Short mmCIF file of C-alpha atoms and ligand atoms in Angstrom, two decimals:
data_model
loop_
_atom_site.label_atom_id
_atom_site.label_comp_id
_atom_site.label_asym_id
_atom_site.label_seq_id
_atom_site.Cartn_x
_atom_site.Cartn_y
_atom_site.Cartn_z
CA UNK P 216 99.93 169.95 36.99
CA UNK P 217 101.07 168.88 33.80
CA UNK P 218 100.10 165.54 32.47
CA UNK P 219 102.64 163.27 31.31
CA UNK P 220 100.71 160.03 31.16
CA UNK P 221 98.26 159.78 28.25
CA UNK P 222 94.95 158.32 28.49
CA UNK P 223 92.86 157.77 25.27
CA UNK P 224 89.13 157.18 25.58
CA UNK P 225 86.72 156.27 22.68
CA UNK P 226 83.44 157.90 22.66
CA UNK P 227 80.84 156.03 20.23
CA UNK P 228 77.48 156.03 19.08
CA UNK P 229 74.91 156.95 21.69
CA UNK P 230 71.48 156.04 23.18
CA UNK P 231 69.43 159.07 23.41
CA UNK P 232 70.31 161.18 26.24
CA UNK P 233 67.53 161.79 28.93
CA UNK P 234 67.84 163.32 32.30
CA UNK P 235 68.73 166.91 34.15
CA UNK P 236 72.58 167.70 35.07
CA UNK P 237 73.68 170.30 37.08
CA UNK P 238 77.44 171.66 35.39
CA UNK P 239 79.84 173.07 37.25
CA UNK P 240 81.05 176.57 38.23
CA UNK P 241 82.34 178.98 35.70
CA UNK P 242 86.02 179.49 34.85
CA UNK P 243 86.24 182.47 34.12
CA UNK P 244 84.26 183.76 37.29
CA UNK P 245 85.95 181.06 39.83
CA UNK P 246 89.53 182.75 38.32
CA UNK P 247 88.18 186.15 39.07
CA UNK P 248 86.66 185.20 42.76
CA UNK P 249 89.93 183.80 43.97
CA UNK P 250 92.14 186.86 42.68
CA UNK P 251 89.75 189.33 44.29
CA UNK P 252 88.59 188.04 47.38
CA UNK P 253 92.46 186.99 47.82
CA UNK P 254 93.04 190.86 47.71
CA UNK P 255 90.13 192.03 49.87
CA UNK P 256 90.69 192.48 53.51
CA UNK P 257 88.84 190.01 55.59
CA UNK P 258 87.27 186.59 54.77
CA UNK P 259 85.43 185.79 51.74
CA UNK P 260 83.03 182.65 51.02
CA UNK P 261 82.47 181.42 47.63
CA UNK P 262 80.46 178.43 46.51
CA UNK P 263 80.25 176.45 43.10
CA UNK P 264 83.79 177.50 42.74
CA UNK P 265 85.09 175.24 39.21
CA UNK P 266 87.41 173.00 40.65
CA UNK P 267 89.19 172.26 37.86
CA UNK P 268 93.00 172.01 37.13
CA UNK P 269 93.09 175.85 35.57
CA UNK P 270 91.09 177.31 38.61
CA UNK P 271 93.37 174.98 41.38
CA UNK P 272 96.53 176.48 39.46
CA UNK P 273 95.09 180.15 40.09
CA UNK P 274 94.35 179.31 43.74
CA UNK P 275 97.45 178.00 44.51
CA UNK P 276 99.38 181.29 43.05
CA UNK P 277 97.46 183.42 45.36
CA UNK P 278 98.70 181.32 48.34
CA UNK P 279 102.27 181.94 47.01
CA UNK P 280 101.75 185.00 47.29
CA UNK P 281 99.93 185.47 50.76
CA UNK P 282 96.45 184.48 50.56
CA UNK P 283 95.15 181.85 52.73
CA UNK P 284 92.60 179.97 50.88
CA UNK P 285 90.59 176.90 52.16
CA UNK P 286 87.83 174.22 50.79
CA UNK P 287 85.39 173.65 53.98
CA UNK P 288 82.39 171.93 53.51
CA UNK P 289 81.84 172.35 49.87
CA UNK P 290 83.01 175.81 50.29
CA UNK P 291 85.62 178.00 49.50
CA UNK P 292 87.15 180.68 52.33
CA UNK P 293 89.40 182.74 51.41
CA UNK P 294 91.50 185.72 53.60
CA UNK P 295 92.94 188.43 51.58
CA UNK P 296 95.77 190.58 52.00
CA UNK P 297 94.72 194.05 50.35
CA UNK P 298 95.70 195.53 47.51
CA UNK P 299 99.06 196.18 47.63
CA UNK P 300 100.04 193.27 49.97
CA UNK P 301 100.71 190.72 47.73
CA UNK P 302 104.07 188.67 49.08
CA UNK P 303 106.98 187.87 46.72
CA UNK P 304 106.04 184.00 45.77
CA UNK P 305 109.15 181.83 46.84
CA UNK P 306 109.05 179.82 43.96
CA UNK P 307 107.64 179.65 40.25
CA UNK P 308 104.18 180.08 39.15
CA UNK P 309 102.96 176.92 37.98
CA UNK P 310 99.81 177.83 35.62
CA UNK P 311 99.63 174.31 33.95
CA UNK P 312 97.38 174.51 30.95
CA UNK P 313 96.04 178.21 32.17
CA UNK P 314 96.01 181.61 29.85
CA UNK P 315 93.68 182.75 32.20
CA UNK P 316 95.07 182.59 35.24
CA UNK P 317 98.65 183.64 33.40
CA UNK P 318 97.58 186.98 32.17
CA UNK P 319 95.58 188.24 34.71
CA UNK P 320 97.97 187.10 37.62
CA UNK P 321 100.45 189.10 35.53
CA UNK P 322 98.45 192.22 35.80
CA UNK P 323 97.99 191.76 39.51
CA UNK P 324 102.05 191.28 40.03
CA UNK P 325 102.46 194.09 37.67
CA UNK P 326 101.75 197.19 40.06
CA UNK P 327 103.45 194.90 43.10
CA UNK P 328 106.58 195.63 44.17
CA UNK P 329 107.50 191.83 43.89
CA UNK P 330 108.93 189.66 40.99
CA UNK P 331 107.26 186.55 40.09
CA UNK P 332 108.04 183.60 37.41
CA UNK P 333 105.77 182.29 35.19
CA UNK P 334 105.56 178.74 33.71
CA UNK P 335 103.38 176.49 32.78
CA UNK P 336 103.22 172.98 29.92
CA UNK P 337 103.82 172.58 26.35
CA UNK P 338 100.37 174.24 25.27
CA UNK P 339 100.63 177.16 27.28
CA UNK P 340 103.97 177.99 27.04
CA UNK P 341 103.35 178.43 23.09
CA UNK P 342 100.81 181.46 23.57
CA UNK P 343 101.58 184.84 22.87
CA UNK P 344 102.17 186.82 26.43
CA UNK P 345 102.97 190.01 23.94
CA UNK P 346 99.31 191.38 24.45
CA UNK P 347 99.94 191.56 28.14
CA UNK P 348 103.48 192.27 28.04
CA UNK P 349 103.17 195.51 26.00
CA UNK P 350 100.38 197.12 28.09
CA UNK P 351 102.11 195.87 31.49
CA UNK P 352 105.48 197.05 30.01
CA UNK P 353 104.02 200.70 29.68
CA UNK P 354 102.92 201.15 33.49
CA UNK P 355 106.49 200.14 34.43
CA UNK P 356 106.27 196.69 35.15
CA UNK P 357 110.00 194.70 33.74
CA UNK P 358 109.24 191.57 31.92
CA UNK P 359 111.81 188.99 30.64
CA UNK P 360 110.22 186.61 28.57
CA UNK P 361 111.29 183.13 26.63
CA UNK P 362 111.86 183.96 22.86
CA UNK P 363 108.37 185.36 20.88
CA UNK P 364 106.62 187.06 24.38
CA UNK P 365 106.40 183.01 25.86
CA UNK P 366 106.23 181.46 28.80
CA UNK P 367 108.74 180.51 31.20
CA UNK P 368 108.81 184.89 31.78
CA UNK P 369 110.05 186.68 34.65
CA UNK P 370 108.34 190.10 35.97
CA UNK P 371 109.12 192.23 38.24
CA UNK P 372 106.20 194.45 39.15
CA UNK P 373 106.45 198.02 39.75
CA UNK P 374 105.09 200.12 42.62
CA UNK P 375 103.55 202.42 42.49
CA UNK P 376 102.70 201.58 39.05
CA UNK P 377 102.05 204.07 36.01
CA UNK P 378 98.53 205.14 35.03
CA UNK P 379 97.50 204.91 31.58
CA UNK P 380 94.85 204.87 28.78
CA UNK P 381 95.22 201.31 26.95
CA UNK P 382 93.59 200.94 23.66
CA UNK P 383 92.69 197.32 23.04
CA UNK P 384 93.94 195.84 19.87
CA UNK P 385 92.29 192.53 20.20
CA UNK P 386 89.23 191.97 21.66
CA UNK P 387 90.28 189.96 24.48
CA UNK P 388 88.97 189.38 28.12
CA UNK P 389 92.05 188.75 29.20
CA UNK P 390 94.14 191.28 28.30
CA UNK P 391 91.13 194.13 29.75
CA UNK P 392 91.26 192.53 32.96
CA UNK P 393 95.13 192.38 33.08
CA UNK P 394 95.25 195.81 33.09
CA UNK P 395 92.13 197.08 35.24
CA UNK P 396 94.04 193.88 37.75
CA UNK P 397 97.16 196.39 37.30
CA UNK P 398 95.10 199.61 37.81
CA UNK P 399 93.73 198.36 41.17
CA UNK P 400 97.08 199.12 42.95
CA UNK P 401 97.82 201.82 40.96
CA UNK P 402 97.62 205.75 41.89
CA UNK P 403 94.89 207.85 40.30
CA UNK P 404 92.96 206.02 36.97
CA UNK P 405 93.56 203.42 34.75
CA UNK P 406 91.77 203.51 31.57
CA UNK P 407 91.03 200.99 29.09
CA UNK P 408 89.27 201.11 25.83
CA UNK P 409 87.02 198.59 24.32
CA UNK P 410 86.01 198.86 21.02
CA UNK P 411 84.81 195.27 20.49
CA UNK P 412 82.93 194.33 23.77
CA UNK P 413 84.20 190.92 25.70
CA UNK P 414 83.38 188.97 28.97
CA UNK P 415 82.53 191.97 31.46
CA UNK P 416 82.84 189.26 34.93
CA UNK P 417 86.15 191.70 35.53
CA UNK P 418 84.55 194.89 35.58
CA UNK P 419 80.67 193.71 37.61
CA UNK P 420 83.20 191.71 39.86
CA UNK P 421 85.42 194.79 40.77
CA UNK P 422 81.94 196.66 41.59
CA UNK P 423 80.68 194.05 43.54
CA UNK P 424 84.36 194.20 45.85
CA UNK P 425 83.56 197.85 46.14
CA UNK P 426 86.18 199.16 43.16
CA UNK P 427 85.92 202.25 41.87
CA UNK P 428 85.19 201.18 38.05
CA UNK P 429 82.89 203.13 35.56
CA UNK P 430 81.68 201.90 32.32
CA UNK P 431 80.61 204.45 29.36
CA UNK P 432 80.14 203.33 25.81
CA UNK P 433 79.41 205.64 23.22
CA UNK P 434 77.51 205.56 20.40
CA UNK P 435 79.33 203.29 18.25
CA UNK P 436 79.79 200.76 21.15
CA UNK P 437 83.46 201.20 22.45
CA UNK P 438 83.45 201.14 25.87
CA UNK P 439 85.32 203.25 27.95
CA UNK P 440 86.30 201.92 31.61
CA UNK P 441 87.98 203.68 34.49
CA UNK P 442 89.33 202.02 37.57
CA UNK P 443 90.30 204.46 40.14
CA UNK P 444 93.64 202.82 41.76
CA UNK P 445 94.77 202.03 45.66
CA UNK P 446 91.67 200.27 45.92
CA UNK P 447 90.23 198.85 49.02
CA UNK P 448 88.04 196.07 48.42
CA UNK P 449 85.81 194.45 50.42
CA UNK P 450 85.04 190.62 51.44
CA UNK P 451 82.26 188.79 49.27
CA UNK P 452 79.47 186.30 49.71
CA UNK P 453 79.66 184.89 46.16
CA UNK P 454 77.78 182.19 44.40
CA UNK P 455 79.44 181.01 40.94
CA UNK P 456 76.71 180.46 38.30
CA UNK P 457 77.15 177.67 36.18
CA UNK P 458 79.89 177.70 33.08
CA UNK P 459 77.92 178.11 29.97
CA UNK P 460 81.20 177.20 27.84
CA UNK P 461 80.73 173.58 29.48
CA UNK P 462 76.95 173.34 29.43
CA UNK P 463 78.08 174.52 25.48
CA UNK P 464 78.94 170.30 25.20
CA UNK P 465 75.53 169.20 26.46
CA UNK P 466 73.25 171.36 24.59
CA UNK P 467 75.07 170.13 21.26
CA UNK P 468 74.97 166.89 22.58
CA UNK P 469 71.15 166.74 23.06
CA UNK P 470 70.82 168.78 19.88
CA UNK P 471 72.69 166.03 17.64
CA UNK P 472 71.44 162.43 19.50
CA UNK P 473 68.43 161.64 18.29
CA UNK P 474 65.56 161.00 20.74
CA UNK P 475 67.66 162.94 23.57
CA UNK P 476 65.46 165.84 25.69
CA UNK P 477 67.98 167.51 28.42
CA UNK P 478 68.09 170.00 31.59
CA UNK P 479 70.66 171.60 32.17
CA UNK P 480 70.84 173.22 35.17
CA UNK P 481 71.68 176.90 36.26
CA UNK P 482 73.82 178.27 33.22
CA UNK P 483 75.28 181.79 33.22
CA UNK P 484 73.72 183.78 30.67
CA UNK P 485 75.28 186.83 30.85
CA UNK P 486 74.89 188.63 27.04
CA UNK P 487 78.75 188.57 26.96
CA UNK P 488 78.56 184.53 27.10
CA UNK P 489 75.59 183.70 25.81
CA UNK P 490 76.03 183.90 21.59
CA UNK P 491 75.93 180.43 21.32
CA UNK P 492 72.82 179.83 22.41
CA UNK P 493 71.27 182.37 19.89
CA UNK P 494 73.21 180.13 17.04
CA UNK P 495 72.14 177.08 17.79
CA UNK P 496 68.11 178.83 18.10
CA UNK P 497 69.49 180.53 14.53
CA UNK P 498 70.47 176.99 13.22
CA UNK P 499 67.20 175.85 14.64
CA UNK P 500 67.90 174.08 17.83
CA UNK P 501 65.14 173.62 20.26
CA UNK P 502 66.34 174.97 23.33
CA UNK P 503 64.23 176.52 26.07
CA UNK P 504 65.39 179.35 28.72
CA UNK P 505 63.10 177.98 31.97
CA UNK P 506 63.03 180.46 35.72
CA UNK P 507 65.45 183.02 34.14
CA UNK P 508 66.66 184.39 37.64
CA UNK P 509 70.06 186.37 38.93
CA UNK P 510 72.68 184.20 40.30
CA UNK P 511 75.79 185.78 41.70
CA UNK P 512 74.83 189.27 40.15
CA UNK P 513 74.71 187.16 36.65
CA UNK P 514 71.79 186.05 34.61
CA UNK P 515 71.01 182.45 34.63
CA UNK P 516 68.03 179.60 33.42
CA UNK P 517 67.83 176.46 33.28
CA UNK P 518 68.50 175.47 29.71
CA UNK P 519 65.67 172.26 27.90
CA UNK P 520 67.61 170.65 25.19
CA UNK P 521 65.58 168.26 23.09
CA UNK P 522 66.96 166.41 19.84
CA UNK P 523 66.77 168.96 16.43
CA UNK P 524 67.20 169.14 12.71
CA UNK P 525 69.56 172.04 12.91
CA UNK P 526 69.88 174.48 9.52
CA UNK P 527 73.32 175.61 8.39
CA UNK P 528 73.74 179.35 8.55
CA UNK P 529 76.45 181.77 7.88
CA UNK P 530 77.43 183.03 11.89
CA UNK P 531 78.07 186.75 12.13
CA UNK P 532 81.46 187.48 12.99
CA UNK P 533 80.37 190.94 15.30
CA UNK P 534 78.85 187.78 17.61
CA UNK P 535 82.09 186.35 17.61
CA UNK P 536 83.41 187.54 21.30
CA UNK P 537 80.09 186.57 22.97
CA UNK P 538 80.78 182.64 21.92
CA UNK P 539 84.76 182.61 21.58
CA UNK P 540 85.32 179.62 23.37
CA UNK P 541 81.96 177.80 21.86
CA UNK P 542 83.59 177.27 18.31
CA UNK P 543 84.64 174.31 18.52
CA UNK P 544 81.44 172.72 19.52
CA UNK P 545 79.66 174.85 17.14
CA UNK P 546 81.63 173.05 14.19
CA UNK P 547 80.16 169.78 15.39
CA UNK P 548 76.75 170.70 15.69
CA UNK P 549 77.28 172.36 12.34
CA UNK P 550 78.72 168.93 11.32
CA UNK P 551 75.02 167.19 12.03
CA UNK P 552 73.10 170.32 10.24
CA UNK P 553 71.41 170.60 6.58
CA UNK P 554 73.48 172.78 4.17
CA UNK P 555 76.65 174.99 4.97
CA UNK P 556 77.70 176.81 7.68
CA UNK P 557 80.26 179.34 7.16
CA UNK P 558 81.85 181.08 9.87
CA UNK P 559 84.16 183.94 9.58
CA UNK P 560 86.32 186.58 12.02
CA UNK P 561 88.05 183.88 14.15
CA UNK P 562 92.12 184.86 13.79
CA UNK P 563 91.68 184.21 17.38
CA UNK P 564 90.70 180.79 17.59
CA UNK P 565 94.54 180.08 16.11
CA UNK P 566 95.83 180.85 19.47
CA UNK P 567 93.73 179.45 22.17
CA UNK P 568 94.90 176.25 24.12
CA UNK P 569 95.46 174.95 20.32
CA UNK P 570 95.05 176.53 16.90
CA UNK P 571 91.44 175.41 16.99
CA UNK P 572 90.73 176.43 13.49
CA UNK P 573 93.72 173.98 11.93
CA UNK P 574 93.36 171.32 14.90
CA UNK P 575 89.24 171.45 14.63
CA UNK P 576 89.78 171.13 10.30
CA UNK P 577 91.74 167.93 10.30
CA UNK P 578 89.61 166.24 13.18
CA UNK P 579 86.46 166.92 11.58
CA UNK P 580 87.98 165.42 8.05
CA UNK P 581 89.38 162.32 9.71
CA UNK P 582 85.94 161.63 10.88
CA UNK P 583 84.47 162.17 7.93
CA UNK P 584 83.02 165.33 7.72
CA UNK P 585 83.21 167.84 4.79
CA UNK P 586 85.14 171.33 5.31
CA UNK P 587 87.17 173.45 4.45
CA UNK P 588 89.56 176.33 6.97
CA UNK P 589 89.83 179.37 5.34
CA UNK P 590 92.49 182.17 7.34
CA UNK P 591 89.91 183.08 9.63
CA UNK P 592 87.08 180.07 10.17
CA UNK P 593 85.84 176.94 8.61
CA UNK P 594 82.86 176.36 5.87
CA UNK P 595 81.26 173.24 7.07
CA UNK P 596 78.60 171.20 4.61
CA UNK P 597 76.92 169.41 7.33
CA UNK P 598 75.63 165.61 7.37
CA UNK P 599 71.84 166.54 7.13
CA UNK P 600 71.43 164.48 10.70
CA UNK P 601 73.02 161.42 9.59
CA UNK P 602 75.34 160.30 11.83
CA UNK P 603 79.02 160.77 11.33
CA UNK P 604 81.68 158.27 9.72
CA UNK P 605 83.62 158.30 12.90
CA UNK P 606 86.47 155.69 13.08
CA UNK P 607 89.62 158.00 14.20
CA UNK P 608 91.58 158.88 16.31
CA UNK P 609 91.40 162.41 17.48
CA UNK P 610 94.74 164.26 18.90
CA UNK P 611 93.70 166.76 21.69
CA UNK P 612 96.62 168.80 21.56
CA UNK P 613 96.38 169.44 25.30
CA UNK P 614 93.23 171.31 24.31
CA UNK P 615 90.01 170.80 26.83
CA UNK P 616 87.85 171.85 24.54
CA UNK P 617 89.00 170.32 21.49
CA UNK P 618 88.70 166.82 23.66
CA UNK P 619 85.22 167.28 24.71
CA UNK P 620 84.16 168.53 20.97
CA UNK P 621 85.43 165.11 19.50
CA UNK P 622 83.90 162.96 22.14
CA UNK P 623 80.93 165.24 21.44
CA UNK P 624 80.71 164.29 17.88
CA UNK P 625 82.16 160.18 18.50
CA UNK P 626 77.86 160.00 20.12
CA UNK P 627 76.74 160.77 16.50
CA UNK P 628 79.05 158.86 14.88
CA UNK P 629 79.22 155.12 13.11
CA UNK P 630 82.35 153.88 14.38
CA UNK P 631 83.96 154.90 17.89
CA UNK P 632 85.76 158.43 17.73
CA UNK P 633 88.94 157.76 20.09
CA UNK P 634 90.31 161.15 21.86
CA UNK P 635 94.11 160.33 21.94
CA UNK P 636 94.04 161.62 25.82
CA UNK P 637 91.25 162.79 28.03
CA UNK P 638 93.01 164.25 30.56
CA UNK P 639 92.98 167.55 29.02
CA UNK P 640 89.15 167.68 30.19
CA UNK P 641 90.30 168.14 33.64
CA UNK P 642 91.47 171.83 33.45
CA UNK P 643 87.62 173.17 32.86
CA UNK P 644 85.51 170.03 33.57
CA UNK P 645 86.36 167.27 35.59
CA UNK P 646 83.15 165.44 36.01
CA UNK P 647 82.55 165.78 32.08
CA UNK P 648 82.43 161.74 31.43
CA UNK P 649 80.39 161.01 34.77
CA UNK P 650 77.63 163.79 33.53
CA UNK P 651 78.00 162.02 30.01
CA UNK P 652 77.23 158.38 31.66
CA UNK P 653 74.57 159.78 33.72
CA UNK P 654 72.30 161.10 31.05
CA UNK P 655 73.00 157.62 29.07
CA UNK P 656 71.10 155.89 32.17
C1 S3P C 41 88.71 184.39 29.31
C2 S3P C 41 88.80 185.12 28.13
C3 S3P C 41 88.90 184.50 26.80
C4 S3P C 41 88.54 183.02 26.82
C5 S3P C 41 89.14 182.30 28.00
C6 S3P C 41 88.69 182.93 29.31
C7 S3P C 41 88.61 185.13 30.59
O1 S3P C 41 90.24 184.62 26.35
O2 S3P C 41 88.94 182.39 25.63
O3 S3P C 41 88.77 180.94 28.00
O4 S3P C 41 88.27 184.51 31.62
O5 S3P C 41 88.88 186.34 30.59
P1 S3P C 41 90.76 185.88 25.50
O6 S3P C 41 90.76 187.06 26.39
O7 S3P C 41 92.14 185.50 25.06
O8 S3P C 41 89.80 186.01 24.35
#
């Protein structure tokens, strides 16, 4: 799964982009469909599935570990083995480039009595596992990890687990479904406590398989969720909604090419996803919501893009979970905008695929734009529309989204902005450069 071979790719100065795309299937709900319905007992379907690198490594874990799991005719089947009946994998995890698949797969392992190995390339292995290993390490599971709480780690689930009330102290997806993935083969409840809301896929998926999961949140907004353990969960008919972190790309796209006026297709807009799009509205991008409709139990529309003289703003950081992933491409769009934008409450951006703060800061400069990184975001004084300097080239750092923001900002730039390898793309969005060519038509 991991890369070795580089391969750079230049992205310069762009005709306006025109046309409707379609974008594919989100990550984090394609991660969360294969991991359930691989647990469920009988045969689940899923469709517009992300078949990206990340997702592939996740399906391919759950067949180590017992799952059969098939692509016929454009769709995904998938026979479970119940909770509890996950197999001891015969050889090490591979989970390439994923800190998704990682931490959750450790929480399902976790309350299993089976022992599994984790690794995964240079990227990955230099996240913090600590956030999962503490929690995981408390209902009994026995975790031997690489120096700092890295990957390569060993753990050797426990069964039956420990129940137990988990305060979060980051706001992180991950680590929240981790656990309530541990709780489902635990006895009696799991609880976890929220006090800065994140992605909620984990906890409307679990419903949906028939979980015994209950959300309160009191009046200050921590939530409070239960997961009642030895689960049985049931197979699923499920349709994956588009990945508004990719259609993220696009919408900045059309927002910074002048002349451009784009469709984007079916995005998930579920409120836990969707801060982004209330930024770029903030900032003053023209971008329509058209047949807002329920797809897979999560709000979607079709998104109308057309080309905008954005506004610089200062980006509350309470809005910060709802768009974590959407930084990156915010900075470029800020990049094009009149005035500053300042954005603040990002500590967590340093340790996502890259440090996206640092990596983000010395792109942006080396293309010419003005900003500055501060501990916890970036000021940006943006280009008042004018297109960029361009003229570098951009190291990805193994970072998806890091690649796709520079090639991003290379359409509204003077000279060609040259991502030092592409390949990257391919863990989230494989057809990223084909959607690119086809709205250049
Ligand atoms: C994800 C949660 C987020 C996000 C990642 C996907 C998920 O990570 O950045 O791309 O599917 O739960 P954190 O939980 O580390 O914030």
């Amino acid at each position: 799964m991991t890369d070795q071979t580089a391969t750079p790719r230049a992205f310069s100065a762009s005709v306006p982009l025109q046309g409707r795309i379609a974008i594919p299937g989100d990550k984090s709900i394609s991660h969360r469909s294969l991991m359930l319905s691989a647990l469920a007992v009988g045969e689940s379907r899923v469709t517009g599935l992300l078949e990206g690198h990340d997702v592939l490594a996740t399906a391919a874990a759950m067949r180590a570990m017992g799952a059969s799991i098939e692509r016929r005719d454009g769709e995904w089947r998938i026979h479970g083995v119940g909770v509890g009946g996950l197999l001891q994998p015969r050889e090490a995890l591979d989970m390439g480039n994923s800190g998704t698949s990682t931490r959750l797969l450790m929480g399902l392992v976790a309350s299993h009595p089976i022992t599994a190995t984790f690794v995964g390339d240079a990227s990955l292995s230099g996240r913090p596992m600590g956030r999962v290993i503490d929690p995981l390490s408390q209902m009994g599971a026995d975790i031997t990890a690489s120096p700092g709480g890295r990957l390569p780690l060993m753990l050797r689930g426990l069964a039956p687990a420990i129940p137990f009330s988990y305060r979060l102290p980051v706001a992180s997806a991950q680590v929240k479904s981790a656990i309530l993935l541990a709780g489902l083969n635990t006895p009696g409840i799991t609880e976890v406590i929220e006090p800065v809301p994140t992605r909620d896929h984990s906890e409307r998926m679990l419903q949906g398989f028939g979980a015994d999961l209950t959300v309160e949140t009191d009046r200050d907004g921590t939530r409070y969720i239960h997961i009642r353990g030895e689960a049985e969960l049931k197979p699923q008919t499920i349709v994956v909604p588009g990945d508004p972190s990719s259609a993220a790309f696009f919408i900045v796209a059309a927002l910074i090419v002048p002349g451009s006026d784009v469709t984007i297709a079916n995005v998930g807009l579920n409120p836990t996803r969707a801060g982004l799009v209330e930024v770029l509205q903030a900032m003053g991008g023209d971008i329509a919501l058209l047949d807002a409709r329920t797809v897979g139990g999560e709000p979607a529309a079709d998104l109308r893009v057309r080309h905008s003289m954005l506004k610089g703003i200062d980006v509350d950081p309470a809005i910060a979970p709802s768009m974590i992933d959407e930084y990156p491409i915010l900075f470029v769009a800020a990049a094009l905008a009149e005035g500053r934008t300042t954005t603040t409450g990002l500590d967590e951006l340093r340790v996502k695929e890259s440090d996206r703060l640092a990596v983000m800061a010395t792109g942006l400069k080396a293309i010419g734009v003005r900003v500055e990184e501060s501990e916890d975001g970036l000021i940006i004084d943006g280009s008042g529309g004018d297109p960029l300097a361009g003229g570098a080239a951009i190291a990805g750092h193994l970072d998806h989204r890091i690649c796709m923001s520079f090639a991003i900002a290379g359409l509204a730039s003077k000279a060609p902005v040259t991502i030092d390898d592409i390949a990257p793309v391919a863990t989230s969005f494989p057809n990223f450069e084909a959607l690119l060519a086809s709205l250049q038509q």
